[in-house]
mmCIF file of C-alpha atoms in Angstrom:
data_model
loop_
_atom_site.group_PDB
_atom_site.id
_atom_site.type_symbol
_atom_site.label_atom_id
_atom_site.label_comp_id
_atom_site.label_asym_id
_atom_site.label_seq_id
_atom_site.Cartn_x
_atom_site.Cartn_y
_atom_site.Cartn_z
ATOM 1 C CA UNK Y 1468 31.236 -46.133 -5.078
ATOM 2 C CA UNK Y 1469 30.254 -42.922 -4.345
ATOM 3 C CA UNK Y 1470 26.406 -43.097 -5.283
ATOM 4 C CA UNK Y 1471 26.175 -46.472 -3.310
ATOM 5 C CA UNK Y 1472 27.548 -44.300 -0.136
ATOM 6 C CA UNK Y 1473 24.792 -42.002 -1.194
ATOM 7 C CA UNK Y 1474 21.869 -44.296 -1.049
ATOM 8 C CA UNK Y 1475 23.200 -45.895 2.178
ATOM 9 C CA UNK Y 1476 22.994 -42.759 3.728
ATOM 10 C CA UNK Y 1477 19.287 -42.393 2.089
ATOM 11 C CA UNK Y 1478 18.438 -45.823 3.639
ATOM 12 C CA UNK Y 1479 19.730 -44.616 6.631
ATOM 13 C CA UNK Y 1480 17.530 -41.391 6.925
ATOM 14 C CA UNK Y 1481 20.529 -39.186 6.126
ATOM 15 C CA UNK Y 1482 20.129 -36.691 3.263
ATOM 16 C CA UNK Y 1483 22.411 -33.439 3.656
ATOM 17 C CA UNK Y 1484 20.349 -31.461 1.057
ATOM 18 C CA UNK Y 1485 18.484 -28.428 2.677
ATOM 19 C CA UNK Y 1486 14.990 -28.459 3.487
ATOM 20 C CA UNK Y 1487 12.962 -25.450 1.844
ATOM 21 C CA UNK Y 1488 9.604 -24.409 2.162
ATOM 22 C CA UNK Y 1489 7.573 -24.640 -0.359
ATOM 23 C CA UNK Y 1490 7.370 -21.889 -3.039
ATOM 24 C CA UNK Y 1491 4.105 -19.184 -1.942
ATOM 25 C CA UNK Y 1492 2.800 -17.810 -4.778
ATOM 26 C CA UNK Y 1493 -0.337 -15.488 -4.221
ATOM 27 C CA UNK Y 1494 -1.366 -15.206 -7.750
ATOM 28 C CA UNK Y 1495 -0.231 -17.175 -11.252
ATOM 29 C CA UNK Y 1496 -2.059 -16.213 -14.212
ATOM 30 C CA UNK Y 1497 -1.696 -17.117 -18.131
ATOM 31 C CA UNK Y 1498 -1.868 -15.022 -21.235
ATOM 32 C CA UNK Y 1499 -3.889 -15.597 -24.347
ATOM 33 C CA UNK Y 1500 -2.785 -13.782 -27.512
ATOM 34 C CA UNK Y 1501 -5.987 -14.242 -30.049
ATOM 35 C CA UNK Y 1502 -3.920 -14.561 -33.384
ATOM 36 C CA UNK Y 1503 -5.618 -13.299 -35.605
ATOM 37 C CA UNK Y 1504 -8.071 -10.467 -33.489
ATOM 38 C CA UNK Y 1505 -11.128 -12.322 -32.288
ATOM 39 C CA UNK Y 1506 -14.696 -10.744 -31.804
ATOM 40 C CA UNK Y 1507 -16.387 -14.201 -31.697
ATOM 41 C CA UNK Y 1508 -17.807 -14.552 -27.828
ATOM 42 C CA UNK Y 1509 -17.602 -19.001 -28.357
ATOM 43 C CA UNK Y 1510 -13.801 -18.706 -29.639
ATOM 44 C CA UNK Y 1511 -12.656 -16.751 -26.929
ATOM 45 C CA UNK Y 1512 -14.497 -18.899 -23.939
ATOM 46 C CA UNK Y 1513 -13.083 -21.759 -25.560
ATOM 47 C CA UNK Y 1514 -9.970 -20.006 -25.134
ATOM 48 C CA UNK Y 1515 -10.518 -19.175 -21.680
ATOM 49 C CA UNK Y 1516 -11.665 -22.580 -20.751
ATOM 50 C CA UNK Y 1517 -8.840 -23.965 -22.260
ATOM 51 C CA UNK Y 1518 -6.064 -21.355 -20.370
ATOM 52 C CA UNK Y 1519 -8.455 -22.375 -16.956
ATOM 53 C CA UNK Y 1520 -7.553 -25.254 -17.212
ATOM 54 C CA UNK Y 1521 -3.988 -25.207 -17.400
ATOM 55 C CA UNK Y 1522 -4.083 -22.859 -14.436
ATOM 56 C CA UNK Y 1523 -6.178 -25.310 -12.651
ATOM 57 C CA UNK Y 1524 -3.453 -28.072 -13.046
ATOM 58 C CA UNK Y 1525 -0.889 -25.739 -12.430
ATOM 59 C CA UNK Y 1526 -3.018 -25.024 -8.621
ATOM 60 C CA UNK Y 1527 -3.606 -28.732 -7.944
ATOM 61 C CA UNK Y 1528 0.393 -29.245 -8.433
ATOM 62 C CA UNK Y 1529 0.900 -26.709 -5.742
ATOM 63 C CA UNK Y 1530 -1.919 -27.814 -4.118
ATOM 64 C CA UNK Y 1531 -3.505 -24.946 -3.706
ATOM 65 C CA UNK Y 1532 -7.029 -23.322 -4.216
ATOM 66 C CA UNK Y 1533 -8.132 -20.040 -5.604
ATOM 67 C CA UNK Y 1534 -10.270 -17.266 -4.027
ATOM 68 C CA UNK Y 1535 -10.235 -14.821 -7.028
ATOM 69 C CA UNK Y 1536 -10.414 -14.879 -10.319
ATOM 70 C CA UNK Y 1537 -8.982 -11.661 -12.606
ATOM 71 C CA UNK Y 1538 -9.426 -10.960 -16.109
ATOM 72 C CA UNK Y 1539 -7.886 -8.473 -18.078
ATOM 73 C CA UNK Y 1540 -8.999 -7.811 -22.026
ATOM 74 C CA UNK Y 1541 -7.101 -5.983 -24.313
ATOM 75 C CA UNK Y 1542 -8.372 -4.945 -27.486
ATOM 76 C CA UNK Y 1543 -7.674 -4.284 -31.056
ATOM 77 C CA UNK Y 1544 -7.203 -0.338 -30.488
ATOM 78 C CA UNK Y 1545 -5.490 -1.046 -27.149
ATOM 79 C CA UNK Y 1546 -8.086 -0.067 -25.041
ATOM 80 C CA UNK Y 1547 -7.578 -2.139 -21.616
ATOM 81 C CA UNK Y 1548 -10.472 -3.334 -19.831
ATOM 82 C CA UNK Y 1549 -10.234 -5.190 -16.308
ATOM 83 C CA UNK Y 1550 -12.247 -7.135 -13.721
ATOM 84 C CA UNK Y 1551 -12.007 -10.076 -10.776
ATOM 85 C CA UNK Y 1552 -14.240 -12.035 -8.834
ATOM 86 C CA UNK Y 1553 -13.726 -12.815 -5.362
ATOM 87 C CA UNK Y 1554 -14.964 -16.774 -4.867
ATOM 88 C CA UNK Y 1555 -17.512 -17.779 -2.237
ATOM 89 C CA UNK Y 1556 -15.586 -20.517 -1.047
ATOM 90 C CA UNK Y 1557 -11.535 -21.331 -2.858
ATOM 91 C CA UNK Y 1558 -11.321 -24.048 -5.152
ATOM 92 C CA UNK Y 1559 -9.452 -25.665 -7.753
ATOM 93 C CA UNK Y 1560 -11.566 -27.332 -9.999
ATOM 94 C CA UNK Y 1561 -13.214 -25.514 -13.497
ATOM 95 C CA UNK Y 1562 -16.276 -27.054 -13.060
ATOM 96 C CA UNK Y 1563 -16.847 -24.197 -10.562
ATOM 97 C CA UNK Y 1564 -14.328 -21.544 -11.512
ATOM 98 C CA UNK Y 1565 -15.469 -21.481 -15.101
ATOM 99 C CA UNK Y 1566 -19.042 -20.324 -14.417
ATOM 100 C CA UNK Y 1567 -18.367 -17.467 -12.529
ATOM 101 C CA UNK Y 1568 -15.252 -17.107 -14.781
ATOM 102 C CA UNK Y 1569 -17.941 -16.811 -17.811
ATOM 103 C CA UNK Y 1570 -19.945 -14.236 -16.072
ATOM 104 C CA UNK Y 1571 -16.713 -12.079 -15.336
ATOM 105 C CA UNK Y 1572 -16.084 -12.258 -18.648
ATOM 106 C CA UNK Y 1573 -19.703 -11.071 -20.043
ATOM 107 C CA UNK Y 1574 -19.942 -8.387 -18.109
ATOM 108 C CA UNK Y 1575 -16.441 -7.081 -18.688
ATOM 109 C CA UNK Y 1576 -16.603 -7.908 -22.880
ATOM 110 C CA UNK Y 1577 -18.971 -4.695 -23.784
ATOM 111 C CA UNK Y 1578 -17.243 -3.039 -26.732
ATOM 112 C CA UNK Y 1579 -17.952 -4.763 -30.396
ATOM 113 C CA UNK Y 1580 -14.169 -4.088 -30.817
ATOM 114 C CA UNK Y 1581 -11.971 -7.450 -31.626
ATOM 115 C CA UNK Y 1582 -9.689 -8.730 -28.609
ATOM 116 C CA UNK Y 1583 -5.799 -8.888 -29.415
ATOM 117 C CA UNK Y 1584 -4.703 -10.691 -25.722
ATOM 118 C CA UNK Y 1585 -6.050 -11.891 -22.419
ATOM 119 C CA UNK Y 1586 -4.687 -12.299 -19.480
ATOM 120 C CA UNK Y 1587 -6.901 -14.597 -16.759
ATOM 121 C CA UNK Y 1588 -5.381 -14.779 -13.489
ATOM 122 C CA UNK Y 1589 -5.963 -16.804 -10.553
ATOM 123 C CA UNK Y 1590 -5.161 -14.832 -6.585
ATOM 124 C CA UNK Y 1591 -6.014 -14.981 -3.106
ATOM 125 C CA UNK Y 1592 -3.852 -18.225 -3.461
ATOM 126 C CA UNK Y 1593 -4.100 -20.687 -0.266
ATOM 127 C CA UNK Y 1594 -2.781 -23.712 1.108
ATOM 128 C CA UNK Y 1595 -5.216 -27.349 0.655
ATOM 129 C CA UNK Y 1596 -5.350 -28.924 3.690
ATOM 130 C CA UNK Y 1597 -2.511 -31.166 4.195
ATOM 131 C CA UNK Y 1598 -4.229 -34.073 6.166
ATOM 132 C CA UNK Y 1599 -7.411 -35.438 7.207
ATOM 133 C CA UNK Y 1600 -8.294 -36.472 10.906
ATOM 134 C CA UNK Y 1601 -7.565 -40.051 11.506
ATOM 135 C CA UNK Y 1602 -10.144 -40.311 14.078
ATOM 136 C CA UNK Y 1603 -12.333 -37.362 13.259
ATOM 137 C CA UNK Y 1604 -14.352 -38.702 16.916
ATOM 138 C CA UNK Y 1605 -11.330 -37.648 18.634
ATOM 139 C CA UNK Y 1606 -12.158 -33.697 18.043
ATOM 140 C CA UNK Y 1607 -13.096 -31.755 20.771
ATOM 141 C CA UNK Y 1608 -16.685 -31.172 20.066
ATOM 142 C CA UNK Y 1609 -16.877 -34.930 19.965
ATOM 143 C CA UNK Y 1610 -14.911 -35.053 23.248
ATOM 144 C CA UNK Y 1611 -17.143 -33.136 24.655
ATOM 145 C CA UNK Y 1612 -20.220 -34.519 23.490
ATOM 146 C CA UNK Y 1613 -19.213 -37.916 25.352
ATOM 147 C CA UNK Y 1614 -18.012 -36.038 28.627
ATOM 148 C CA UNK Y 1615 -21.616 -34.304 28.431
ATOM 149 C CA UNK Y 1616 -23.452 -37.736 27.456
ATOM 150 C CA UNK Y 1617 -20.979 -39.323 30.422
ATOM 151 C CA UNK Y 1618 -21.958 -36.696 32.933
ATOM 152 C CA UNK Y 1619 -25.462 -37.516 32.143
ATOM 153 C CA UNK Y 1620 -25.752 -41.058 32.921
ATOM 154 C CA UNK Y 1621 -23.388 -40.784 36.527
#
């Protein structure tokens, strides 16, 4: 019938659907409502770890790595504090966003007033590498390097 036509075609090479780019985000980020208000400083990087995470799985599904981390906290009596971090080198693992993550966090968490939300976003967005070299000797400093070493010896 007319899905056996359809995987013929499939077979075949033929697929009329249109070819898209991928989606380019710069930025996703995810929001943490503390229900109730929470003051305690373990709870909420638990939290944070925890909404890292996600975002971090979220990255390696796009396959794509961070350069900045943002934080926004928003307190009890709605008092809005803010802060990012722009990474060394982009990533997408927590083992080295949460650190720096933690730190953010610290020096942005000053008032003794209970959170009500955060919001922990991840920017500066890029593309992973696609493909490694098959032959990483065929690059041109290796080229080189034998034309140099062959140059030598004539």
């Amino acid at each position: 019938g007319e899905q056996g036509l359809r995987l013929h075609d499939w077979a075949c090479g033929l697929d009329p659907s249109p070819v898209l780019p991928p989606p380019r985000w710069s930025r996703i980020e995810e929001s943490l409502a503390l229900t109730p208000d929470e003051l305690d400083e373990g709870v909420i990087l638990g939290m944070l770890y925890g909404g890292l995470e996600r975002l971090c799985r979220e990255l390696r599904g796009q396959r794509r790595l961070c350069g900045r981390l943002a934080l926004t906290l928003r307190h009890s009596d709605q008092v809005v504090v803010d802060g990012s971090h722009r990474l060394p080198l982009a990533t997408q693992w927590e083992a080295e966003l949460f650190p720096p993550l933690e730190a953010l966090f610290r020096r942005r968490f000053r008032r003794r007033v209970r959170l009500r939300s955060i919001t922990l976003a991840l920017e500066g967005l890029v593309a992973v590498e696609a493909q490694l070299p098959l032959f990483p000797e065929a690059s041109d400093a290796w080229r080189a390097r034998r034309l140099e070493i062959g140059r030598a010896h004539v």
